[in-house]
Amino acid sequence: MREITVRDAIREAVMEEMQRSPGMIVMGEDIMPGAFGVHAGLGEMFPGRFLETPISEAAIVGTALGAAMTGGPVIAEIMYSDFLAVCMDEIVNQAAKIRYMTGGQARVPLVIRSPIGMTRGVAAQHSQSLEAWFAHIPGLRVAMPSTPADAKGLLKTALRGEDPVLFFEQKLLYGEKGPVPDGADHLVQLGTAHVAREGEDVTVVATGLMVSKALEAAVELQRSGISIEVVDPRTVSPIDFDTIYGSVDKTARLLVITEATLACSVASEIAASVAEHRFNSLDGPVRRLGSPFVPKPSTPTLEKLAYPGTDDILRIVREMVPRRTR
Amino acid sequence: MSNDLPKETLVGFWRDMHRIRAFERSAAYQSTLGKIYGALHSYEGQEACAVGVCAALQAGDYVASTHRGHGHSLAKGARMDRMMAELFGREDGYCRGKGGSLHIADFGCGMLGANGIVGAGYAIAAGAALTAKQSGSGRVAVCFFGDGAVTRGTFHEVMNMASLWKLPLLMVCENNGYAQYVSTTETMVFRSVADLAANYAVPGVHVDGNDIRGVFQATVAAVARARAGEGPTLLELRTERFNGHSSGDPQFYRSKAEVQELRRSRDPILRLEGELAGAGLLDDRDAILAAVEAEVTAAVAFADAAPYPAAEAVTQDVYA
Ligand SMILES: Cc1ncc(C[n+]2csc(CCOP(=O)(O)OP(=O)(O)O)c2C)c(N)n1
Ligand SMILES: [Mg+2]
């Protein structure tokens, strides 16, 4: 299979869905070439359909919502997901609830694409992983692809659906390459997890950038005879609990990893659900790993303490697996 | 040359603009050496705005800044060495290395912070102006913002509120024609920011932001009005951004010739220098340049020698 980057996979998804739906538009700040260069080359192909906006996030998401309710699909691109804080009403009180409040009259083919998470030294207002805010709101869907194939397939599905989707792209993943199926109909359903690596001893659930950290740890752990199963939920609303439960039934141990601040995170939700529904399958306490409860510092020496890393995964997994099974 | 202001004032303007430029150039160079971790937004070209405005302020007055904030900090009185240490991510930096360029603040000199969120400064400055008014301290607050930031809704909310409450606030738009990689003529219908002021019953003043005398005098008038309890003023300073939006911006959206022409014809430092030299007022030129150079060199040495914050710092200052 051909290998392309996450950036190119997203560009393909946008291009193919623009071709498929003549009413589709994309709007945002510096939209050409778009945040992290995702739209490079698409402007000429679709004249008048990439709309350059002022720095007006509330109006961007609000008009994208109105356009989605009366047409669409619409992509609203928000340059850094931290800036979603300035358009929360449009997302949380409007887009999320309009279908329900109107007794099912509204359809909302709206995708809010936004880069998320860590990158070098950009400090507290450009590094956050805020997916839990949105996973907490009924009516929203939240996707967090970790591979090019999932980025493409999930985005296409999101654009063909009628629910508002927050689509979070980890910044350090844009340049990562991976196999992506040919053809314009590669779709990945929201709410379907992917087992990124099979294993026996511990189930490790991870999203976004943390999937690659878990896979790195898996290789290292294998050397000492520990086999972990890495499950990537791919969307954090909805969450594919069946796949997670199935894996825990097999391994009897669970570690959930998130790049976000651990408190009240999606990892906490997954851990709680497993504890509640799979208590009898578990051989030990559910473990969680996430960012400490601090804003992101700028200086490199503190920055590395403010995110979970592969070493933390190794340490926790080794604590979880009793010596005799090694 | 009109001898409108005393020689010391004008030479001081020239020196202070130089300090900012020398700092920015040094920071850009240190960044290429890998000493500075995050991105930088250079203030080169806009020096007359920060220096002209802050020269009209008192030490106790407040400033709220933007992502392009180094010039505002230096002009308001921040020390160069602690600023450089902040860019270097060191314990002796103004924010203990936790903020970096994007969040430099020195509350000690009234600098309430650079900001990573465009348009976040309006209301913070208005709040500082509110304290000043309630306490009768006689202080004023200045909010610096870019032309691109005028399309944030908070601009309009704050203009109305500040006018309604007659807050001692200066809204200072540094209109450099760009928001990141886009000309703001493509994202705004209004051609004048200052003209918006009339809608809020506030004076709006157009100033050439690269003419430091004009900036200074317009600010003096606005400060007097604010201190007299007459409320806010909106100043629009037309200026130029000599570099890309941030370090690493290849500037595909404008030609090299355009930038060269700006540097040739619109340099606020050269402009004042020409006038001062013409009037024979710049006899100390070399000594001043050497002093600025020495200050920058010392700032880099200070930053280089400063320790990184200890690991415990990561959890400190989340709460009081
Ligand atoms: C709310 C918000 N939206 C978008 C951005 C990204 N951004 C940072 S600076 C900038 C351009 C700002 O332009 P302007 O206000 O004119 O200031 P200048 O850079 O020209 O000094 C943008 C869009 C941001 N930081 N915050
Ligand atoms: Mg600008």
XYZ file of C-alpha atoms and ligand atoms in Angstrom:
673
model
C 0.000 0.000 0.000
C 1.227 3.551 -0.681
C 2.516 5.527 2.285
C 1.569 9.178 2.784
C 1.732 11.646 5.652
C -1.119 12.580 7.951
C -1.028 16.030 6.342
C -1.493 14.569 2.848
C -4.133 12.141 4.058
C -6.206 15.016 5.417
C -5.673 17.006 2.233
C -6.923 14.027 0.186
C -9.989 13.672 2.355
C -10.833 17.360 1.962
C -10.230 17.231 -1.785
C -12.273 14.096 -2.391
C -15.197 15.270 -0.277
C -15.126 18.681 -1.996
C -15.433 16.819 -5.300
C -18.204 14.640 -3.961
C -20.274 17.454 -2.389
C -20.456 20.581 -4.534
C -21.991 22.481 -1.609
C -19.050 21.847 0.692
C -17.050 24.845 1.905
C -14.021 25.329 4.143
C -13.412 28.427 6.236
C -10.760 29.734 8.601
C -7.827 32.074 9.184
C -4.919 31.843 6.738
C -6.954 29.145 5.037
C -4.460 28.898 2.182
C -2.467 26.823 2.823
C -4.275 26.375 6.142
C -2.926 25.501 9.554
C 0.193 23.357 9.157
C -0.134 23.570 5.364
C -2.940 21.059 5.024
C -4.739 22.785 2.125
C -1.681 23.392 -0.061
C -2.703 23.362 -3.715
C -6.449 22.968 -3.151
C -7.423 26.632 -3.584
C -7.066 26.598 -7.360
C -9.070 23.373 -7.651
C -12.101 24.743 -5.819
C -12.416 28.464 -6.500
C -14.645 30.319 -4.076
C -14.985 27.395 -1.690
C -12.079 28.099 0.661
C -13.125 31.192 2.581
C -10.476 33.371 4.203
C -11.896 34.708 7.439
C -11.002 37.551 9.782
C -9.652 36.688 13.244
C -13.183 36.070 14.511
C -13.415 32.543 15.877
C -16.906 32.966 17.310
C -18.167 34.165 13.936
C -16.256 31.459 12.082
C -17.820 28.603 14.008
C -21.202 30.321 14.251
C -21.493 30.960 10.512
C -20.122 27.511 9.765
C -22.935 26.151 11.915
C -25.586 28.241 10.185
C -24.236 27.213 6.796
C -24.172 23.567 7.843
C -27.785 23.744 9.051
C -28.867 25.107 5.682
C -26.354 23.430 3.365
C -22.925 21.980 3.942
C -20.910 20.051 4.641
C -18.724 22.743 6.200
C -15.244 22.590 7.654
C -14.318 25.326 10.120
C -10.586 25.313 10.744
C -9.404 26.725 14.077
C -5.650 27.261 13.919
C -4.864 25.949 17.406
C -7.415 24.085 19.478
C -6.640 26.351 22.455
C -8.508 29.074 20.534
C -11.703 27.005 20.705
C -12.100 28.618 24.110
C -13.155 31.842 22.386
C -15.982 30.163 20.449
C -17.356 27.780 23.059
C -20.916 29.100 22.947
C -21.193 28.409 19.237
C -19.949 24.862 19.779
C -21.451 23.882 23.114
C -24.757 25.737 23.306
C -25.528 25.971 19.613
C -23.996 23.292 17.376
C -24.184 20.505 19.947
C -27.821 21.026 20.910
C -29.674 22.365 17.909
C -30.857 18.991 16.655
C -32.143 17.928 20.062
C -33.720 21.250 20.978
C -35.625 21.355 17.697
C -36.960 17.847 18.010
C -34.672 16.472 15.344
C -35.285 19.126 12.693
C -31.686 20.283 12.360
C -28.942 18.466 10.530
C -25.434 19.716 11.269
C -22.845 18.515 8.741
C -20.105 20.538 10.429
C -16.534 19.501 11.104
C -14.308 21.703 13.251
C -10.739 20.743 12.396
C -8.111 21.848 14.854
C -4.479 21.052 15.684
C -4.060 19.833 19.226
C -1.421 19.025 21.795
C 2.265 19.476 22.319
C 4.876 20.997 20.084
C 8.134 22.746 20.936
C 8.125 25.550 23.467
C 4.872 27.274 22.586
C 3.736 27.309 26.214
C 0.413 27.398 27.975
C -1.936 28.837 25.320
C -0.816 26.774 22.300
C -0.265 23.250 23.626
C -3.381 21.966 25.285
C -5.349 18.792 24.619
C -8.904 19.837 25.359
C -10.817 16.904 23.871
C -12.452 16.050 27.199
C -14.305 19.384 27.196
C -16.109 18.312 24.059
C -16.478 14.624 24.905
C -18.442 15.869 27.915
C -21.115 17.454 25.716
C -23.979 15.375 24.319
C -24.491 16.115 20.636
C -20.818 16.477 19.712
C -18.563 13.831 18.267
C -14.824 13.951 18.860
C -12.224 12.309 16.617
C -8.497 11.970 17.398
C -6.730 10.125 14.592
C -3.257 8.725 15.183
C -2.409 7.462 11.684
C -2.744 8.772 8.116
C -5.305 6.106 7.213
C -7.472 6.929 10.204
C -7.134 10.662 9.624
C -8.426 10.258 6.101
C -11.107 7.714 6.835
C -12.483 9.453 9.906
C -12.534 12.887 8.280
C -14.411 11.578 5.258
C -16.953 9.856 7.464
C -17.337 12.979 9.573
C -17.991 15.051 6.444
C -20.621 12.618 5.228
C -22.448 12.618 8.544
C -24.965 15.051 9.982
C -23.542 15.611 13.452
C -21.025 18.263 14.506
C -17.580 16.702 14.849
C -14.529 18.094 16.602
C -11.608 16.729 14.600
C -8.341 16.975 16.526
C -5.013 16.591 14.754
C -1.911 16.197 16.928
C 0.662 18.667 15.583
C 3.649 16.325 15.804
C 1.803 13.739 13.698
C 1.306 15.850 10.532
C 4.598 14.695 9.054
C 4.218 11.035 10.071
C 3.836 8.579 7.209
C 1.763 5.447 7.009
C -0.147 3.228 4.587
C -3.427 4.617 3.272
C -5.771 2.601 1.037
C -6.358 3.891 -2.491
C -9.734 5.073 -3.609
C -12.195 7.756 -2.621
C -14.269 5.476 -0.442
C -11.858 4.670 2.361
C -14.040 5.370 5.380
C -13.511 4.699 9.080
C -16.646 4.670 11.200
C -16.670 6.917 14.249
C -16.817 4.911 17.450
C -14.730 2.000 16.207
C -11.479 1.339 18.005
C -8.405 -0.075 16.328
C -6.134 -2.632 17.920
C -2.784 -1.165 16.927
C -0.827 -4.078 18.393
C -1.990 -7.359 19.859
C -0.658 -8.582 23.185
C -1.403 -10.704 26.199
C -0.324 -9.102 29.469
C -1.668 -5.560 29.616
C -4.211 -3.595 27.613
C -2.917 -0.091 26.909
C -5.563 2.300 25.624
C -4.023 5.403 24.030
C -5.152 8.217 21.736
C -3.444 10.589 19.303
C 0.289 11.017 19.811
C 0.215 8.629 22.779
C -0.490 5.696 20.443
C 3.000 5.973 18.984
C 4.492 6.291 22.485
C 2.640 3.124 23.531
C 3.874 1.283 20.442
C 7.438 2.395 21.200
C 7.052 1.103 24.747
C 5.619 -2.163 23.430
C 8.825 -2.925 21.527
C 10.953 -2.222 24.589
C 8.696 -4.258 26.884
C 8.718 -7.203 24.515
C 12.458 -7.477 25.140
C 11.768 -8.159 28.795
C 9.016 -10.622 27.948
C 6.015 -8.368 28.544
C 3.439 -8.223 25.810
C 1.038 -5.288 25.695
C -2.040 -4.839 23.556
C -2.397 -1.276 22.263
C -5.953 -0.138 21.627
C -6.587 3.184 19.888
C -10.227 4.281 20.298
C -9.761 6.728 17.380
C -12.780 8.714 18.557
C -13.297 9.729 22.180
C -16.963 10.449 21.618
C -18.345 7.957 21.043
C -15.919 5.513 22.689
C -15.845 1.919 21.462
C -16.107 0.267 24.865
C -16.789 -3.180 23.399
C -13.322 -3.408 21.911
C -11.738 -2.107 25.116
C -13.714 -4.528 27.292
C -12.858 -7.417 24.972
C -9.175 -6.638 25.295
C -9.364 -6.323 29.091
C -11.195 -9.670 29.272
C -8.139 -11.147 27.574
C -5.289 -9.351 29.402
C -6.923 -8.640 32.795
C -4.891 -5.431 33.168
C -5.548 -1.922 31.914
C -3.460 1.220 31.502
C -5.127 4.242 29.882
C -2.902 6.992 28.486
C -3.789 10.522 27.472
C -1.718 13.543 26.488
C -4.314 15.738 28.215
C -4.255 16.813 31.854
C -5.229 13.580 33.583
C -7.839 15.064 35.913
C -11.333 14.651 34.425
C -9.836 13.374 31.169
C -11.225 10.886 28.664
C -8.717 8.433 30.166
C -10.515 8.830 33.478
C -13.828 8.042 31.799
C -12.435 4.897 30.191
C -10.786 3.774 33.436
C -13.996 4.315 35.385
C -16.102 2.415 32.864
C -13.770 -0.572 32.883
C -13.674 -0.578 36.685
C -17.458 -0.481 36.739
C -18.188 -3.036 34.046
C -15.169 -5.337 34.060
C -14.270 -5.525 37.746
C -14.309 -9.299 37.623
C -12.010 -9.472 34.633
C -9.307 -7.395 36.263
C -6.267 -8.842 38.041
C -5.147 -5.500 39.432
C -6.124 -1.865 39.713
C -6.725 0.110 36.554
C -3.871 2.539 35.944
C -3.916 5.931 34.206
C -1.182 8.117 32.758
C -1.612 11.690 31.573
C -0.214 15.168 31.917
C 0.289 16.561 35.425
C -2.154 19.181 36.682
C -0.186 22.201 35.457
C -0.378 24.560 32.474
C 2.312 23.848 29.867
C 5.580 25.663 30.654
C 7.716 27.093 27.874
C 11.216 26.185 28.988
C 12.420 22.795 27.698
C 13.532 21.470 31.073
C 10.061 21.897 32.565
C 8.175 21.150 29.372
C 9.359 17.559 29.342
C 8.017 17.115 32.870
C 4.609 18.371 31.813
C 3.790 15.557 29.373
C 3.655 11.787 29.684
C 6.525 9.971 27.992
C 7.559 6.486 26.950
C 9.568 6.069 30.174
C 6.434 6.610 32.236
C 4.653 3.910 30.237
C 7.520 1.463 30.771
C 7.599 2.144 34.493
C 3.868 1.736 35.010
C 3.529 -1.383 32.898
C 6.431 -3.003 34.778
C 4.707 -2.175 38.048
C 1.498 -3.753 36.757
C 2.895 -7.091 35.628
C 3.918 -9.469 38.438
C 7.484 -10.839 38.225
C 6.449 -14.451 37.752
C 4.810 -13.829 34.389
C 7.977 -12.249 33.008
C 13.707 70.085 11.753
C 11.135 71.407 14.141
C 12.656 71.670 17.582
C 9.356 70.694 19.166
C 10.791 68.478 21.897
C 13.950 68.866 23.970
C 17.089 67.298 22.611
C 17.363 64.806 25.466
C 13.851 63.557 24.793
C 14.490 63.049 21.091
C 17.863 61.427 21.582
C 16.284 59.257 24.249
C 13.634 58.135 21.748
C 16.332 57.252 19.281
C 18.277 55.276 21.874
C 15.194 53.439 23.152
C 14.147 52.432 19.644
C 17.664 51.185 19.078
C 17.558 49.130 22.246
C 14.462 47.326 21.009
C 15.907 46.679 17.579
C 19.209 45.494 18.968
C 17.372 43.187 21.357
C 15.238 41.745 18.557
C 18.235 41.154 16.304
C 20.169 39.532 19.072
C 17.216 37.316 20.016
C 16.781 36.261 16.381
C 20.461 35.345 16.220
C 20.385 33.475 19.529
C 17.372 31.587 18.223
C 19.362 30.366 15.216
C 21.987 29.108 17.675
C 19.320 27.017 19.369
C 19.436 29.002 22.601
C 15.803 30.031 22.344
C 13.305 27.228 22.296
C 9.989 28.706 21.099
C 9.035 30.968 18.197
C 9.698 34.729 18.203
C 7.539 37.540 16.823
C 9.876 40.360 15.922
C 8.979 43.960 16.691
C 11.467 45.364 14.160
C 9.879 48.230 12.233
C 7.334 49.110 14.913
C 9.728 50.543 17.517
C 8.324 54.068 17.368
C 4.924 52.779 18.511
C 6.076 51.241 21.780
C 8.637 53.915 22.570
C 6.402 56.853 21.619
C 3.435 55.561 23.602
C 5.351 54.451 26.702
C 7.327 57.700 26.846
C 4.019 59.432 27.550
C 3.225 57.109 30.469
C 4.228 57.115 34.128
C 5.885 54.196 35.880
C 2.606 53.198 37.564
C 0.569 53.062 34.375
C -0.389 49.709 32.899
C 0.251 48.084 29.547
C -1.393 44.984 28.100
C 0.502 43.548 25.173
C 0.281 41.019 22.344
C 2.209 38.110 20.874
C 4.567 40.771 19.437
C 5.398 42.109 22.854
C 9.166 42.514 23.316
C 9.100 46.180 22.318
C 6.249 46.980 24.694
C 8.082 45.378 27.618
C 11.365 47.140 26.960
C 9.698 50.499 26.378
C 7.656 50.175 29.575
C 10.820 49.610 31.583
C 11.564 45.893 31.651
C 15.228 44.942 31.932
C 16.864 43.511 28.854
C 18.800 40.846 30.732
C 15.773 39.337 32.460
C 13.864 39.428 29.187
C 16.636 37.593 27.376
C 16.766 35.092 30.227
C 13.031 34.489 29.773
C 13.507 33.803 26.065
C 16.320 31.414 27.041
C 13.887 29.626 29.386
C 15.903 30.380 32.520
C 15.008 30.772 36.186
C 16.080 34.430 36.176
C 13.720 35.290 33.348
C 10.712 37.432 34.184
C 8.420 34.394 34.215
C 10.952 31.835 35.493
C 11.155 30.472 31.964
C 7.567 29.282 32.071
C 6.130 31.889 29.734
C 8.820 32.429 27.123
C 8.489 35.093 24.465
C 4.731 34.725 24.127
C 3.982 35.463 27.769
C 6.656 37.910 28.935
C 5.322 40.083 31.712
C 6.846 42.418 34.271
C 4.139 43.483 36.663
C 6.769 45.504 38.514
C 6.813 48.024 35.687
C 3.107 47.761 34.870
C 3.568 45.369 31.954
C 0.650 42.976 32.411
C 1.783 40.485 29.844
C 2.273 39.537 26.241
C -0.502 37.225 25.099
C -0.878 34.119 22.994
C -4.520 34.821 22.285
C -5.191 37.587 19.782
C -7.586 40.136 21.267
C -7.260 38.963 24.851
C -5.617 42.183 26.005
C -8.585 44.517 25.515
C -10.593 43.472 28.495
C -7.574 42.950 30.738
C -6.443 46.525 30.055
C -9.981 47.767 30.611
C -9.995 45.992 33.949
C -6.746 47.675 34.951
C -8.284 50.994 33.914
C -11.306 50.149 36.048
C -9.107 49.623 39.121
C -7.393 52.915 38.420
C -10.718 54.670 38.210
C -12.283 53.036 41.261
C -9.236 53.681 43.419
C -8.674 57.183 42.117
C -5.012 56.340 41.594
C -4.805 58.512 38.511
C -3.215 55.687 36.552
C -4.086 54.879 32.973
C -4.018 51.587 31.086
C -2.855 51.029 27.522
C -3.940 48.122 25.380
C -1.680 47.446 22.402
C -3.219 45.326 19.643
C -2.730 44.586 15.965
C -4.962 45.449 13.044
C -5.904 41.799 12.700
C -7.216 41.772 16.253
C -9.890 44.384 15.571
C -12.174 41.695 14.174
C -12.362 39.913 17.515
C -15.735 40.575 19.112
C -14.102 41.605 22.368
C -12.782 44.761 20.689
C -16.327 46.002 20.226
C -17.516 44.842 23.614
C -14.674 46.630 25.382
C -14.934 49.825 23.333
C -18.550 50.169 24.368
C -17.983 49.326 28.012
C -14.896 51.499 28.401
C -16.704 54.461 26.864
C -19.826 53.856 28.930
C -17.784 53.812 32.128
C -15.342 56.517 30.977
C -12.386 54.325 31.794
C -8.859 55.767 31.671
C -7.933 53.501 28.775
C -5.866 53.963 25.626
C -6.680 51.525 22.867
C -3.577 51.529 20.673
C -3.836 49.723 17.339
C -0.506 49.027 15.658
C -1.699 48.680 12.093
C 1.097 46.932 10.193
C -1.176 45.785 7.378
C -0.849 42.081 8.079
C -2.325 39.372 10.218
C 0.107 36.497 9.896
C 0.347 35.796 6.161
C -2.710 37.714 5.041
C -3.119 41.389 4.243
C -5.808 42.738 6.543
C -7.368 44.529 3.555
C -8.614 41.037 2.667
C -10.234 40.408 6.026
C -11.670 43.783 7.067
C -14.164 46.034 5.276
C -13.203 49.158 7.169
C -10.120 50.967 5.928
C -9.690 52.939 9.104
C -9.613 51.528 12.603
C -9.572 54.985 14.202
C -12.833 55.888 12.475
C -14.593 53.079 14.353
C -14.169 55.095 17.534
C -16.971 57.472 16.627
C -19.487 54.640 16.963
C -18.520 54.328 20.601
C -18.474 58.066 21.335
C -14.710 57.968 21.721
C -12.095 60.100 19.938
C -10.256 58.192 17.199
C -6.871 59.460 16.079
C -4.809 58.482 13.023
C -1.076 58.705 13.503
C 1.888 57.703 11.402
C 3.230 55.054 13.739
C 6.741 55.446 12.378
C 6.872 59.119 13.279
C 7.754 58.956 16.919
C 6.964 62.581 17.641
C 3.451 62.138 16.313
C 2.977 58.971 18.349
C 4.258 60.642 21.493
C 2.139 63.756 21.104
C -1.045 61.861 20.332
C -0.451 59.683 23.378
C 0.199 62.677 25.630
C -3.184 64.085 24.616
C -4.978 60.775 25.124
C -3.347 60.257 28.528
C -4.357 63.765 29.621
C -7.926 63.052 28.591
C -7.915 59.730 30.437
C -6.443 61.197 33.615
C -8.997 63.992 33.488
C -11.741 61.393 33.710
C -12.995 61.935 30.168
C -12.630 58.330 29.114
C -10.853 56.274 26.490
C -9.172 57.207 23.209
C -8.537 54.978 20.216
C -5.194 55.562 18.509
C -4.410 53.957 15.181
C -0.689 53.889 14.498
C 0.092 53.037 10.884
C 3.333 51.070 10.973
C 5.284 48.292 9.257
C 6.375 44.798 10.133
C 9.904 44.419 8.739
C 10.159 40.671 9.296
C 7.875 37.720 8.786
C 5.022 37.044 11.195
C 7.267 34.882 13.350
C 10.690 33.308 13.138
C 10.692 30.827 10.280
C 8.051 32.588 8.161
C 9.387 32.468 4.555
C 7.047 35.355 3.569
C 5.760 33.822 0.330
C 2.893 36.308 0.452
C 5.063 39.388 -0.178
C 8.048 40.154 -2.331
C 11.566 40.781 -1.100
C 11.413 44.099 -2.951
C 8.414 45.196 -0.886
C 10.255 44.468 2.345
C 13.433 46.175 1.122
C 11.440 49.248 0.167
C 9.821 49.333 3.624
C 13.164 49.063 5.324
C 14.494 51.871 3.135
C 11.630 54.328 3.296
C 9.720 53.511 6.473
C 12.336 52.865 9.108
C 11.331 54.849 12.209
C 14.866 54.807 13.580
C 16.523 56.033 10.394
C 13.867 58.672 10.089
C 14.538 60.182 13.493
C 18.269 59.677 13.092
C 18.242 61.655 9.855
C 16.379 64.499 11.489
C 18.606 64.541 14.556
C 21.813 64.336 12.567
C 20.578 67.065 10.230
C 20.041 69.347 13.211
C 23.408 68.425 14.685
C 21.827 66.799 17.720
C 23.412 63.386 17.454
C 26.924 64.111 18.631
C 26.771 61.174 21.080
C 25.782 58.694 18.395
C 28.701 56.301 18.691
C 28.716 56.319 22.465
C 24.984 55.546 22.561
C 25.318 52.729 20.057
C 28.204 51.260 22.020
C 26.192 51.426 25.241
C 23.244 49.645 23.638
C 25.570 47.031 22.201
C 27.106 46.494 25.621
C 23.680 46.138 27.207
C 22.689 43.474 24.693
C 25.957 41.601 25.119
C 25.521 41.681 28.877
C 21.917 40.490 28.540
C 22.980 37.468 26.506
C 25.766 36.685 28.965
C 23.315 36.996 31.867
C 20.828 34.700 30.147
C 23.512 32.199 29.251
C 24.777 32.069 32.820
C 21.347 31.804 34.430
C 20.240 28.318 35.525
C 17.235 26.499 34.158
C 14.423 26.308 36.698
C 14.581 23.339 39.053
C 12.164 20.478 38.445
C 9.955 21.523 41.399
C 9.097 24.705 39.520
C 6.831 22.768 37.186
C 4.099 22.484 39.824
C 4.673 25.862 41.466
C 2.463 28.891 40.814
C -0.513 26.962 39.513
C -2.322 28.347 42.555
C -1.620 31.034 45.149
C -7.889 34.074 19.101
C -6.699 33.816 18.249
N -6.887 33.557 16.939
C -5.823 33.331 16.129
C -4.552 33.366 16.627
C -3.351 33.075 15.733
N -2.650 34.330 15.429
C -1.593 34.723 16.172
S -1.026 36.210 15.700
C -2.179 36.343 14.480
C -2.206 37.554 13.606
C -2.431 38.788 14.401
O -2.409 39.894 13.565
P -2.389 41.353 14.189
O -3.406 41.438 15.270
O -2.498 42.314 13.077
O -0.961 41.461 14.904
P 0.496 41.435 14.222
O 0.922 40.023 14.162
O 0.388 42.051 12.888
O 1.352 42.208 15.162
C -2.995 35.221 14.458
C -4.092 35.006 13.507
C -4.404 33.612 18.013
N -3.187 33.616 18.584
N -5.477 33.852 18.785
Mg -1.048 43.283 11.975
